[in-house]
Coordinates of C-alpha atoms in Angstrom, one line a residue:
Chain A
M1 CA 0.1 -0.1 0.0
I2 CA 2.9 2.2 0.3
K3 CA 3.2 4.7 -2.6
T4 CA 6.6 6.3 -3.7
L5 CA 6.1 10.1 -3.3
T6 CA 5.0 11.7 -6.7
T7 CA 5.8 15.2 -7.3
D8 CA 2.3 16.7 -7.8
L9 CA 2.6 18.9 -4.8
E10 CA 2.2 22.7 -5.1
L11 CA 4.0 23.7 -1.8
D12 CA 7.2 21.7 -1.3
L13 CA 9.2 22.7 2.0
E14 CA 12.0 21.6 4.1
A15 CA 12.4 22.1 7.8
D16 CA 14.7 20.9 10.6
V17 CA 11.5 20.3 12.8
L18 CA 7.9 19.8 11.6
V19 CA 5.1 20.6 14.2
I20 CA 1.7 19.3 13.6
G21 CA -0.8 21.1 15.7
G22 CA -0.9 24.8 16.8
G23 CA -2.3 24.7 20.4
P24 CA -0.4 25.1 23.5
S25 CA 1.9 22.2 23.2
G26 CA 2.5 22.9 19.4
T27 CA 3.6 26.5 19.8
W28 CA 5.6 25.7 22.9
A29 CA 7.4 22.8 20.7
A30 CA 7.8 25.2 17.8
W31 CA 9.2 27.8 20.0
S32 CA 11.7 25.8 21.8
A33 CA 13.0 24.1 18.5
A34 CA 13.2 27.6 16.9
S35 CA 15.0 29.4 19.5
S36 CA 17.7 26.6 19.5
G37 CA 18.3 27.9 15.9
S38 CA 16.4 25.2 14.0
R39 CA 14.2 25.8 10.8
V40 CA 10.7 25.2 12.0
I41 CA 7.4 24.8 10.2
L42 CA 4.0 24.6 12.1
V43 CA 1.0 23.2 10.4
D44 CA -2.5 23.4 11.8
K45 CA -5.8 22.0 10.7
G46 CA -7.4 25.4 11.9
Y47 CA -5.7 28.5 12.8
C48 CA -2.7 28.7 15.2
G49 CA -4.3 31.1 17.9
T50 CA -7.8 29.7 17.8
T51 CA -7.5 26.2 17.6
G52 CA -7.6 23.4 20.2
C53 CA -9.4 23.4 23.5
A54 CA -7.2 25.9 25.3
A55 CA -7.7 28.7 22.9
A56 CA -11.5 29.0 23.5
S57 CA -11.5 28.6 27.1
G58 CA -10.0 29.6 30.4
N59 CA -7.2 27.2 31.7
G60 CA -6.1 26.5 35.2
V61 CA -2.3 25.7 35.1
W62 CA -0.4 23.2 37.4
Y63 CA 1.8 26.0 38.4
V64 CA 3.3 25.4 41.8
P65 CA 6.4 27.6 43.0
P66 CA 9.6 25.7 44.0
D67 CA 8.6 25.2 47.7
P68 CA 9.1 21.6 48.8
E69 CA 6.0 21.6 50.8
A70 CA 3.8 22.9 48.1
R71 CA 5.3 20.7 45.7
E72 CA 4.8 17.7 47.9
T73 CA 1.1 18.4 48.3
A74 CA 0.8 19.1 44.4
K75 CA 2.1 15.6 43.8
A76 CA 0.3 13.9 46.6
S77 CA -3.2 15.3 45.9
R78 CA -3.9 13.5 42.6
E79 CA -2.1 10.2 43.3
S80 CA -5.1 8.2 44.5
L81 CA -7.6 9.9 42.1
G82 CA -5.3 8.7 39.1
G83 CA -5.1 5.2 40.5
F84 CA -1.2 5.4 41.4
L85 CA -0.1 5.2 37.9
A86 CA 1.6 8.7 37.8
D87 CA 5.4 8.8 38.1
R88 CA 7.1 11.2 40.7
N89 CA 10.0 12.0 38.7
W90 CA 7.8 13.1 35.8
M91 CA 5.7 15.2 38.1
D92 CA 8.9 16.8 39.5
R93 CA 10.0 17.7 35.9
V94 CA 6.7 19.0 34.8
L95 CA 6.3 21.1 37.9
N96 CA 9.8 22.6 37.4
Q97 CA 9.3 23.1 33.4
T98 CA 5.9 24.7 33.8
Y99 CA 7.0 27.0 36.6
V100 CA 10.0 28.2 34.4
S101 CA 7.9 28.6 31.3
V102 CA 4.9 30.3 32.9
N103 CA 7.3 32.9 34.3
Q104 CA 8.4 33.3 30.7
L105 CA 5.0 33.9 29.5
A106 CA 4.8 36.8 32.0
E107 CA 8.3 38.1 30.6
W108 CA 6.6 38.0 27.0
G109 CA 3.9 40.1 28.2
Y110 CA 0.8 38.0 29.4
P111 CA -1.2 40.2 31.6
F112 CA -1.4 38.0 34.7
P113 CA -3.1 39.5 37.4
T114 CA -2.0 40.2 41.0
D115 CA -3.8 38.6 43.9
D116 CA -5.0 40.5 47.0
E117 CA -1.7 40.5 48.6
G118 CA -0.3 42.2 45.5
K119 CA 1.7 39.1 44.4
P120 CA 1.4 37.9 40.7
Y121 CA -1.0 35.0 40.4
R122 CA 0.0 32.6 37.5
R123 CA -2.4 29.7 37.8
S124 CA -4.8 30.7 35.3
L125 CA -4.7 31.6 31.6
Q126 CA -7.5 33.1 29.5
G127 CA -7.3 31.0 26.4
P128 CA -7.7 33.7 23.6
E129 CA -5.0 35.9 25.0
Y130 CA -2.7 33.2 25.7
M131 CA -2.9 31.5 22.3
R132 CA -2.7 35.1 20.5
L133 CA 0.5 35.5 22.4
M134 CA 2.0 32.3 21.7
R135 CA 1.3 32.8 18.0
R136 CA 3.2 36.2 18.1
Q137 CA 6.1 34.7 20.0
I138 CA 6.7 31.6 17.7
Q139 CA 6.4 34.2 14.6
R140 CA 9.0 36.3 16.3
A141 CA 11.3 33.3 16.7
G142 CA 11.2 32.6 12.9
V143 CA 8.5 29.7 12.8
K144 CA 6.7 29.4 9.5
I145 CA 3.0 28.8 10.0
L146 CA 0.7 26.9 7.6
D147 CA -3.0 27.7 8.7
N148 CA -5.9 25.8 7.5
S149 CA -3.5 23.1 6.6
P150 CA -4.6 19.7 7.9
A151 CA -1.7 17.0 7.6
L152 CA -3.0 14.0 6.1
E153 CA -0.1 11.5 6.4
L154 CA 3.4 11.1 7.5
L155 CA 6.5 10.3 5.5
V156 CA 9.2 7.9 6.6
D157 CA 12.6 7.3 5.2
D158 CA 14.2 4.0 4.2
D159 CA 15.0 2.9 7.7
G160 CA 11.3 3.7 8.8
A161 CA 12.3 6.8 10.6
V162 CA 9.5 9.6 10.3
A163 CA 10.6 12.4 7.8
G164 CA 7.8 14.8 7.6
A165 CA 4.3 14.8 6.4
T166 CA 2.1 15.9 3.6
G167 CA -1.4 17.5 3.7
V168 CA -3.6 20.1 1.9
N169 CA -5.0 23.6 2.4
R170 CA -8.5 22.9 3.4
Q171 CA -9.5 26.2 1.7
T172 CA -7.4 26.5 -1.6
G173 CA -7.1 22.7 -2.2
E174 CA -3.5 23.2 -2.6
K175 CA -1.3 20.4 -1.4
W176 CA 1.8 20.6 0.7
I177 CA 4.6 18.5 1.7
V178 CA 7.2 19.3 4.5
R179 CA 10.2 17.0 4.5
S180 CA 12.0 17.1 8.0
P181 CA 14.0 14.8 9.8
A182 CA 12.1 15.5 13.1
T183 CA 8.3 15.6 13.5
I184 CA 6.3 16.6 16.4
I185 CA 2.7 15.4 16.7
A186 CA 0.8 18.1 18.8
T187 CA -2.7 17.4 17.4
G188 CA -4.5 17.4 20.8
G189 CA -6.8 14.5 22.0
C190 CA -10.0 13.1 20.6
A191 CA -13.5 14.5 21.6
F192 CA -15.4 12.7 18.9
L193 CA -17.0 15.9 17.5
S194 CA -19.1 16.2 20.8
K195 CA -19.1 20.0 20.7
A196 CA -17.4 20.3 24.1
L197 CA -15.9 23.8 24.3
G198 CA -13.2 24.3 21.6
C199 CA -13.0 20.3 21.0
N200 CA -14.2 19.9 17.5
V201 CA -10.6 20.0 16.1
L202 CA -9.6 17.4 18.3
T203 CA -10.5 14.3 16.3
G204 CA -7.5 11.9 17.0
D205 CA -5.8 12.9 13.7
G206 CA -2.2 12.7 15.2
Y207 CA -3.0 9.2 16.7
L208 CA -3.9 7.8 13.4
M209 CA -1.1 9.1 11.6
A210 CA 1.3 8.1 14.3
A211 CA 0.1 4.7 14.3
E212 CA 0.5 4.4 10.6
A213 CA 4.1 4.9 11.0
G214 CA 4.1 2.3 13.9
A215 CA 3.7 4.3 17.0
E216 CA 2.0 3.0 20.1
M217 CA -0.7 4.4 22.4
S218 CA -0.8 4.1 26.1
G219 CA -3.8 4.7 28.6
M220 CA -6.3 4.7 26.1
E221 CA -8.7 3.2 28.4
F222 CA -8.8 6.4 30.5
S223 CA -10.7 8.1 27.8
N224 CA -14.3 8.7 29.2
A225 CA -14.1 12.1 30.5
Y226 CA -17.5 13.9 30.5
G227 CA -17.9 17.6 31.2
I228 CA -20.9 19.3 32.5
S229 CA -22.6 22.0 30.3
P230 CA -26.1 23.7 30.1
A231 CA -28.0 21.3 28.0
F232 CA -28.2 23.8 25.1
S233 CA -24.7 25.0 25.2
S234 CA -21.2 23.9 24.3
V235 CA -19.6 25.5 27.4
T236 CA -18.0 22.5 29.3
K237 CA -16.4 24.6 32.1
T238 CA -17.1 22.7 35.3
L239 CA -15.3 24.7 38.1
F240 CA -18.3 26.7 39.1
Y241 CA -20.5 23.4 39.3
N242 CA -18.8 23.1 42.8
W243 CA -21.3 25.8 44.0
A244 CA -24.1 24.0 42.2
T245 CA -27.3 22.1 43.3
F246 CA -28.6 19.5 40.9
T247 CA -32.2 18.7 41.0
Y248 CA -34.8 16.8 39.0
E249 CA -37.4 18.5 36.8
D250 CA -39.7 19.0 39.8
G251 CA -37.0 20.8 41.8
T252 CA -36.2 18.1 44.2
V253 CA -32.5 17.7 45.0
I254 CA -30.8 14.7 43.4
P255 CA -29.2 12.8 46.3
G256 CA -25.4 12.5 45.9
A257 CA -25.2 14.7 42.6
S258 CA -22.0 17.0 42.5
S259 CA -19.5 18.2 40.0
H260 CA -17.2 15.5 41.8
R261 CA -19.9 12.9 41.5
R262 CA -20.9 13.3 37.7
S263 CA -21.7 9.2 37.7
V264 CA -24.9 10.3 39.6
I265 CA -25.7 13.0 37.1
A266 CA -25.1 10.5 34.3
E267 CA -27.2 7.8 35.9
T268 CA -29.9 10.4 36.3
L269 CA -29.7 11.6 32.7
L270 CA -30.3 8.1 31.4
Q271 CA -33.9 8.5 33.0
Q272 CA -34.9 12.2 33.0
P273 CA -33.5 15.6 32.6
V274 CA -31.2 17.2 35.1
Y275 CA -31.1 20.7 36.4
A276 CA -28.6 22.6 38.0
I277 CA -28.5 26.1 39.8
I278 CA -25.2 27.7 41.0
D279 CA -27.0 28.9 44.2
K280 CA -24.1 27.9 46.7
A281 CA -22.0 30.6 45.4
A282 CA -22.2 33.7 47.9
E283 CA -23.5 37.0 46.6
S284 CA -19.8 38.3 47.3
M285 CA -18.4 35.7 45.1
R286 CA -20.4 36.1 42.1
P287 CA -18.5 39.3 40.6
S288 CA -15.2 37.4 41.0
M289 CA -16.6 34.6 39.1
R290 CA -17.5 36.6 36.2
L291 CA -14.0 38.1 36.3
A292 CA -12.4 34.7 36.5
Q293 CA -14.2 33.0 33.8
P294 CA -16.1 35.4 31.4
N295 CA -17.0 32.8 29.0
F296 CA -18.6 30.5 31.5
F297 CA -21.5 33.4 31.5
L298 CA -21.8 33.8 27.8
P299 CA -24.3 31.3 26.9
F300 CA -26.4 32.2 30.0
D301 CA -26.4 35.8 29.2
R302 CA -27.3 35.3 25.7
A303 CA -30.1 32.9 26.5
G304 CA -31.5 35.4 29.3
I305 CA -30.7 33.0 32.3
D306 CA -29.2 34.0 35.4
P307 CA -27.6 30.9 36.6
F308 CA -27.2 31.9 40.2
T309 CA -31.1 32.4 40.7
Q310 CA -32.6 30.2 37.9
R311 CA -32.5 26.6 37.2
F312 CA -31.3 25.4 33.9
P313 CA -30.9 22.1 32.2
V314 CA -27.6 20.4 32.0
T315 CA -25.9 17.6 30.2
L316 CA -22.6 15.6 30.1
R317 CA -20.6 16.0 26.9
L318 CA -17.8 13.7 26.0
E319 CA -14.4 15.1 26.2
G320 CA -12.8 11.8 25.4
T321 CA -9.1 11.6 25.4
V322 CA -8.9 15.5 25.6
R323 CA -9.5 15.4 29.3
G324 CA -8.9 11.7 29.7
T325 CA -5.2 10.8 29.9
G326 CA -4.4 8.4 27.0
G327 CA -2.5 9.2 24.0
I328 CA 0.8 8.4 22.1
R329 CA 3.2 6.4 24.3
I330 CA 6.3 8.4 25.3
V331 CA 9.5 6.3 25.6
D332 CA 11.9 8.7 27.3
E333 CA 12.3 12.2 28.9
S334 CA 12.6 13.8 25.3
C335 CA 9.0 13.0 24.7
A336 CA 10.0 10.4 21.9
S337 CA 7.4 7.9 20.7
S338 CA 8.4 4.5 19.8
V339 CA 9.3 5.5 16.3
R340 CA 12.5 7.2 15.5
G341 CA 12.1 10.8 14.2
L342 CA 8.6 11.0 15.8
Y343 CA 7.7 13.0 18.9
A344 CA 4.6 13.6 20.9
A345 CA 3.5 16.6 22.8
G346 CA 0.2 17.8 24.7
D347 CA -2.9 15.9 25.0
A348 CA -1.8 13.7 21.8
A349 CA 0.6 12.2 24.2
T350 CA -0.3 10.0 27.3
R351 CA -0.6 12.0 30.4
E352 CA -0.4 9.0 32.5
L353 CA 3.1 10.1 33.6
I354 CA 1.8 13.0 35.7
C355 CA -1.7 12.1 36.6
G356 CA -2.3 8.3 36.0
G357 CA -5.8 7.3 35.0
F358 CA -7.5 10.8 35.8
T359 CA -6.9 14.3 34.5
G360 CA -10.3 15.8 34.6
G361 CA -9.4 19.4 34.8
G362 CA -7.4 21.6 32.4
S363 CA -4.5 22.3 35.2
H364 CA -2.6 19.1 34.5
N365 CA -3.0 19.0 31.0
A366 CA -1.9 22.7 30.4
A367 CA 1.1 22.1 32.5
W368 CA 1.9 19.0 30.4
A369 CA 1.2 20.8 27.2
I370 CA 3.8 23.3 28.2
S371 CA 6.5 21.3 29.4
S372 CA 6.2 18.2 26.9
G373 CA 5.9 21.1 24.1
Y374 CA 9.1 22.6 25.4
W375 CA 11.0 19.2 25.6
S376 CA 9.8 17.7 22.4
G377 CA 11.0 20.8 20.5
K378 CA 14.3 20.9 22.1
S379 CA 15.0 17.2 21.6
A380 CA 13.5 17.1 17.9
A381 CA 16.0 20.0 17.2
E382 CA 18.8 18.3 18.7
Y383 CA 18.1 15.2 17.0
T384 CA 17.9 16.7 13.5
H385 CA 21.3 18.5 14.3
S386 CA 22.9 15.1 15.3
L387 CA 22.1 13.6 12.0
G388 CA 24.3 16.2 10.1
E389 CA 24.7 16.1 6.5
H390 CA 23.0 12.7 6.1
K391 CA 19.5 14.5 7.1
T392 CA 18.9 15.9 3.4
Q393 CA 20.0 12.9 1.5
R394 CA 17.2 10.5 2.3
Q395 CA 14.4 9.1 0.1
V396 CA 11.0 9.6 1.6
K397 CA 7.7 7.7 1.1
R398 CA 4.2 8.3 2.6
V399 CA 2.9 5.8 5.2
G400 CA -0.7 6.8 5.4
E401 CA -3.1 4.3 4.3
V402 CA -6.8 4.4 5.8
V403 CA -9.3 6.0 3.4
L404 CA -6.3 7.0 1.1
H405 CA -5.9 3.9 -0.9
S406 CA -8.3 1.3 -0.9
G407 CA -8.4 -0.1 -4.3
S408 CA -12.0 -0.4 -4.1
D409 CA -14.6 2.0 -5.8
R410 CA -17.1 1.7 -2.9
T411 CA -17.9 5.2 -1.8
L412 CA -17.1 5.9 1.6
A413 CA -20.1 7.2 3.8
T414 CA -18.2 9.4 6.1
D415 CA -21.0 11.1 8.0
E416 CA -22.6 7.8 8.7
I417 CA -19.5 6.5 10.1
I418 CA -19.1 9.4 12.3
Q419 CA -22.5 8.9 13.6
A420 CA -22.0 5.4 14.2
V421 CA -18.8 5.9 16.0
Q422 CA -20.4 8.6 18.3
A423 CA -23.1 5.9 19.0
E424 CA -20.7 3.7 20.4
V425 CA -18.9 6.4 22.5
F426 CA -21.3 9.0 23.6
P427 CA -23.9 7.0 25.5
Y428 CA -23.2 6.9 29.3
E429 CA -24.2 3.4 29.6
K430 CA -21.7 2.3 27.2
N431 CA -18.8 4.5 28.0
Y432 CA -19.1 6.0 31.6
F433 CA -20.5 2.9 32.9
R434 CA -18.4 0.0 31.1
T435 CA -19.4 -3.6 31.3
E436 CA -17.7 -6.5 29.8
Q437 CA -20.6 -7.2 27.5
G438 CA -21.4 -3.6 26.5
L439 CA -17.6 -3.1 25.6
T440 CA -17.5 -6.6 23.5
E441 CA -20.6 -5.5 21.8
S442 CA -19.4 -2.0 20.9
L443 CA -16.1 -3.3 19.8
G444 CA -17.7 -5.5 17.6
R445 CA -19.7 -3.0 15.9
L446 CA -16.5 -0.6 15.6
N447 CA -14.5 -3.5 14.1
H448 CA -17.2 -4.0 11.5
L449 CA -17.3 -0.3 10.8
W450 CA -13.4 -0.4 10.3
Q451 CA -13.7 -3.1 7.7
E452 CA -16.3 -0.9 6.0
L453 CA -14.1 2.0 6.0
R454 CA -10.9 0.0 4.9
S455 CA -12.9 -1.2 1.7
S456 CA -14.2 2.3 0.7
Q457 CA -12.8 5.4 -0.6
V458 CA -13.7 9.0 -0.9
T459 CA -15.1 10.2 -4.3
S460 CA -13.4 13.6 -4.2
E461 CA -10.0 14.8 -2.8
K462 CA -11.9 17.6 -1.1
E463 CA -13.5 15.2 1.4
L464 CA -10.2 13.6 2.4
P465 CA -9.7 15.8 5.6
R466 CA -13.2 14.9 7.0
A467 CA -12.6 11.3 6.0
R468 CA -9.4 11.2 7.6
E469 CA -11.1 12.7 11.0
A470 CA -13.7 9.8 10.8
A471 CA -10.9 7.0 10.5
A472 CA -9.0 8.6 13.2
M473 CA -12.1 8.6 15.5
L474 CA -13.0 5.2 14.6
A475 CA -9.2 4.2 15.3
T476 CA -9.4 5.9 18.7
A477 CA -12.7 4.3 19.9
R478 CA -11.2 0.7 18.9
W479 CA -7.9 1.6 21.1
M480 CA -10.1 2.9 23.8
Y481 CA -12.5 0.0 24.2
S482 CA -9.8 -2.6 23.4
S483 CA -7.8 -1.2 26.3
A484 CA -10.9 -0.8 28.4
I485 CA -11.8 -4.7 27.9
E486 CA -8.3 -5.6 29.1
R487 CA -8.4 -3.5 32.5
K488 CA -10.6 -5.8 34.4
E489 CA -10.8 -3.4 37.3
T490 CA -12.2 0.2 38.3
R491 CA -9.1 2.6 38.4
G492 CA -8.8 6.3 37.7
M493 CA -11.8 7.4 35.4
H494 CA -12.3 3.9 34.0
K495 CA -15.4 2.6 35.8
H496 CA -15.7 -1.1 35.1
L497 CA -19.3 -2.2 36.5
D498 CA -18.3 -6.0 36.4
Y499 CA -15.1 -5.1 38.3
P500 CA -15.9 -2.3 40.6
E501 CA -12.5 -2.5 42.7
Q502 CA -9.2 -1.3 41.9
D503 CA -6.9 -4.4 41.7
A504 CA -3.3 -4.1 43.0
N505 CA -2.2 -6.6 40.5
Q506 CA -3.3 -4.3 37.6
Q507 CA -1.1 -1.2 38.6
H508 CA 0.4 -1.2 35.3
Y509 CA 0.1 0.6 31.9
L510 CA -1.8 -0.7 29.0
I511 CA 0.0 -0.1 25.6
S512 CA -2.1 -0.6 22.7
G513 CA -1.8 -0.1 18.7
G514 CA -2.3 -1.6 15.5
L515 CA -5.0 -0.5 12.7
D516 CA -6.5 -3.7 11.2
Q517 CA -5.4 -5.7 14.0
V518 CA -5.7 -3.8 17.3
W519 CA -3.5 -5.2 20.2
V520 CA -3.2 -4.4 23.8
K521 CA -0.3 -5.4 26.2
S522 CA 0.4 -4.5 29.8
Q523 CA 3.7 -2.8 30.8
P524 CA 5.0 -2.0 34.2
L525 CA 5.3 1.3 35.6
H526 CA 8.4 3.4 35.4
G527 CA 8.5 2.3 31.7
T528 CA 10.3 5.4 30.3
E529 CA 14.0 5.9 29.9
K530 CA 16.2 8.9 30.9
S531 CA 16.7 10.7 27.5
Q532 CA 20.3 10.3 26.1
S533 CA 20.7 14.0 25.7
K534 CA 20.2 15.6 29.2
I535 CA 17.3 17.9 28.9
G536 CA 16.9 19.9 32.3
A537 CA 14.2 22.8 32.9
A538 CA 15.4 25.7 31.1
V539 CA 14.5 28.4 28.6
Chain B
M1 CA -24.1 28.3 16.4
I2 CA -23.0 31.1 14.2
E3 CA -26.3 32.8 13.1
L4 CA -25.3 36.3 11.7
V5 CA -22.9 38.1 9.5
S6 CA -24.1 41.5 9.5
E7 CA -24.4 42.8 5.8
S8 CA -24.2 46.5 7.2
R9 CA -21.3 46.1 9.5
C10 CA -19.0 43.7 7.9
I11 CA -16.0 45.2 6.0
E12 CA -15.1 42.1 4.0
C13 CA -11.8 41.8 5.8
N14 CA -12.5 37.9 5.8
I15 CA -10.6 37.5 9.2
C16 CA -13.2 35.1 10.4
V17 CA -12.8 32.9 7.1
N18 CA -9.2 32.6 8.1
I19 CA -9.3 32.2 11.7
C20 CA -12.3 29.9 12.3
P21 CA -11.1 26.7 13.7
T22 CA -13.7 24.5 12.1
N23 CA -13.6 26.2 8.6
V24 CA -17.3 27.3 8.8
F25 CA -17.2 30.6 6.5
D26 CA -16.6 30.7 2.7
R27 CA -15.1 33.9 1.3
V28 CA -17.0 35.8 -1.3
P29 CA -15.7 38.3 -3.8
D30 CA -17.0 41.9 -3.1
A31 CA -19.4 40.5 -0.5
P32 CA -19.5 39.5 3.2
P33 CA -18.3 35.8 4.0
T34 CA -21.2 33.4 3.8
I35 CA -21.8 30.9 6.6
A36 CA -21.3 27.8 4.2
R37 CA -21.1 24.9 6.9
Q38 CA -23.1 26.1 9.9
S39 CA -23.3 22.5 11.4
D40 CA -19.6 22.3 11.7
C41 CA -19.7 25.5 14.1
Q42 CA -18.4 24.3 17.6
T43 CA -19.9 27.4 19.1
C44 CA -16.4 28.5 20.4
Y45 CA -17.1 32.2 20.0
M46 CA -13.5 32.7 18.7
C47 CA -14.8 34.5 15.3
E48 CA -16.7 37.0 17.4
L49 CA -13.5 37.9 19.3
Y50 CA -11.6 38.3 16.0
C51 CA -14.4 40.3 14.0
P52 CA -12.9 44.1 14.3
V53 CA -16.5 45.5 13.7
D54 CA -18.7 43.3 15.8
A55 CA -20.5 41.9 12.7
L56 CA -20.9 38.4 13.8
Y57 CA -23.1 36.7 16.4
V58 CA -22.9 33.1 17.8
A59 CA -26.0 32.0 19.3
P60 CA -25.8 29.9 22.6
E61 CA -27.4 27.0 21.2
S62 CA -24.8 24.5 20.0
D63 CA -26.9 21.7 18.6
M64 CA -29.5 23.4 16.8
K65 CA -30.4 26.4 14.6
T66 CA -32.2 29.5 15.8
S67 CA -33.2 32.7 14.5
V68 CA -31.8 35.9 15.3
N69 CA -32.8 39.4 14.7
E70 CA -29.8 42.0 14.2
A71 CA -31.7 45.1 15.4
E72 CA -32.8 43.2 18.6
L73 CA -29.4 42.0 19.2
I74 CA -28.0 45.7 18.9
Q75 CA -30.8 46.8 21.1
I76 CA -30.0 44.5 24.0
G77 CA -26.4 44.8 23.6
L78 CA -25.4 41.3 22.6
L79 CA -23.6 42.1 19.3
G80 CA -20.0 42.3 20.1
S81 CA -20.6 41.9 23.9
Y82 CA -18.2 38.9 24.4
R83 CA -15.2 41.2 22.8
E84 CA -16.3 43.9 25.1
N85 CA -16.4 41.7 28.1
V86 CA -13.2 40.2 27.8
G87 CA -11.3 43.6 26.5
W88 CA -10.5 42.3 23.2
G89 CA -9.9 44.7 20.5
H90 CA -8.3 48.1 19.5
K91 CA -7.9 50.4 22.4
R92 CA -9.3 48.0 25.1
T93 CA -7.5 46.3 28.0
S94 CA -7.5 42.6 28.4
T95 CA -9.7 41.5 31.3
A96 CA -7.0 38.8 31.9
K97 CA -5.4 41.3 34.3
A98 CA -8.5 41.3 36.5
D99 CA -8.8 37.5 36.6
E100 CA -10.0 36.8 40.0
T101 CA -9.4 32.9 40.0
F102 CA -7.5 33.1 43.4
Q103 CA -10.5 34.4 45.2
I104 CA -12.5 31.4 43.6
L105 CA -9.9 29.0 44.7
K106 CA -9.6 30.2 48.2
Q107 CA -13.4 29.4 48.5
M108 CA -12.7 25.9 47.6
K109 CA -10.5 25.1 50.6

C-alpha cells in the first residue's frame, strides 16, 4: 500500500523540525525548537491562535512555586485519584518546567493578575489571550506557520524513521509537503465532535498518523471524561458547578449529585433531565466568578438565564481523551514516541506519567502541554542536528493508508461512520459505565465499521480531511475499548461495573496499537528511559 | 452556532474565514463571507473575538439553529458583547489582568 512520493505537490518545503498542531503544546514545541536555531514549520488544521481546546477556554495551570511543601502537596493530591499510575519523577520535571515557562509567559507580556496580597497570580490563563501571544512569539522566533492546512499522512525514510508529512490547504485545495528529519505530533486528543468547548478540532488525527508509522498508544482506557454543560450549550467549564445544586425537573434535589460525583448525574440523565443552579455561590463571590471565567457566563447571558437564581437543564458532553489521559506512548524524557524521528506533546501524548488514570481538569493538561511541548521541540531540534549532512539525502515515502488508498470503488459514507462511532462512545451506559458485555458488543460494531471504512474510498480529494477525521475517531474508539476490556478493574476514570474495585495486580500501563489488528499489552510502571541527551528545565 | 454575518457592519476583511477553527465560513468576492458549513460550528465564539467591527453573532445553542434579529441584538447589547467583556480589540485592555480565579480557589479550601 505504500506509494512512492510523486511530485504533484504545489508547496514543497524543508524544515529541521515539523510541528503538527498549533495549540499550546505545538506552539511551545515550535518555540523551543526555533529558539535553538532550527528551521521550524508548524502546520495546523485550523488557525494557530484559535485552534485547540485551550484557545476557546479559560485554563487552570498546574503552576506551583518551588517550595518543597507545596510541591509535595501538589504531587500527593492527585495520586489516589489517578489510581497510582503517575510517576513522581515526571511530576517533578513537569512542575519545574511549567514554573519556568509560565514565568517566561509573564516576561513575554501575558497580563497576569495580582492577588489580594499584590503578588503575581499565575495559575490561570485566558485562552484567547494566551494563544494569541503564543502565535506572536513563535512568529518572532522565525517559525513558518501554515494555517488551515491539515496534515493527512506522515512520511518515513528507508529506515522507517519519520521524515515529515503531507497535507492539504482545506480552503484552497493546495497540497503541501514538508520534509523534515524530526516531526512532532501536537494535534491534541479526541472528543469525537461532541461540541465540548473548543474540542471539535480534536478528532485523534495525530494518533492515526502516528499509528500508521508504527507508534504505540498508552492509557487509552482512560478516555471517558465527560464535562458538564448547560444542555443547550457547548460551554463545558465545570469549576463553578462546585457551587451548584442539582435537581430533578420538579425541583427536588438529586441525592449525591455534584460536580465531583458526575456518575450520579449521568445515571439520572439516562432516565430524565437534570437541572442545576449555582445557588451555593455567595453574593460576594459572584463578581469574582465573572472576572475569572467570562465565557462561563456567555451562554447564560445570551439565553437570558441568571444561573445563580434560575435553574437550567444540564448535560454531560464527552471530552474523550482530551480530558482523559490516554495518547501516544512516550518512551523517554525527550518525549520521543517508539518510532525514530517522531515526538509527541500535549494531549496527543499520554498524560499518565503525571496524572495516572485521571486528569479531569485543565490544569495538569495545560502544564503537560507546556512542558512536553518545550522538551519535544528541544529534543527534536537536537536530533536533527545530530544527523548532520545525512539528513537531506534521504528518500522518503508516504505511510498513510486508511481511506487514502483502498483499491475499491465503494464510496465512503463519512457522515454515517462518524455518527456510528458517536453512537458507541457518547452514551453514558456504554462509555461512562462500562461492562464486559457492553464493551465487547461495541467493539464488534466498531470493528465492523473499520472493515467498511477500509474497503471504501472518498469520491473527491476535497472530502479527504473529514474522511481522515472519521478514520481517526474510529481507530481511537477501537484502542479505547480494546484497552478498556483488558483493564478488568475500576481505576482512575475507568469505571468497570463488572469489576468495581481497584486491583493491586493491575497497577500497570496498558499499551495499545495496530490498525487492522488492534493489540493491547501491559507494561510495568516506570517504563520510560532517561533521555540520551540531558534535558533540564530551562528556557 | 454562528447565526449572523451583519451585511451592514461587515467590512469584508475575511478574518473570520481565516481564523475559524472549524472552517465554517467561505469568502465571497466583493461581499461579506457566507456561513457555508453552519453545522460544523463548534460554538467557541472565537470568530466574534476576532471580528474587528462586531458583525458576527454566535447564538448560545450549539446543537440547533435559531433565528436572530440583528436590530434586537444591537438593542439588547449582545452584538460584540463577548469582545467587550474580555477587553479584546483596539484600544481595549484585556480583562485577563482582572482574573479573580485566586478568590474562587480560596473558597474551595
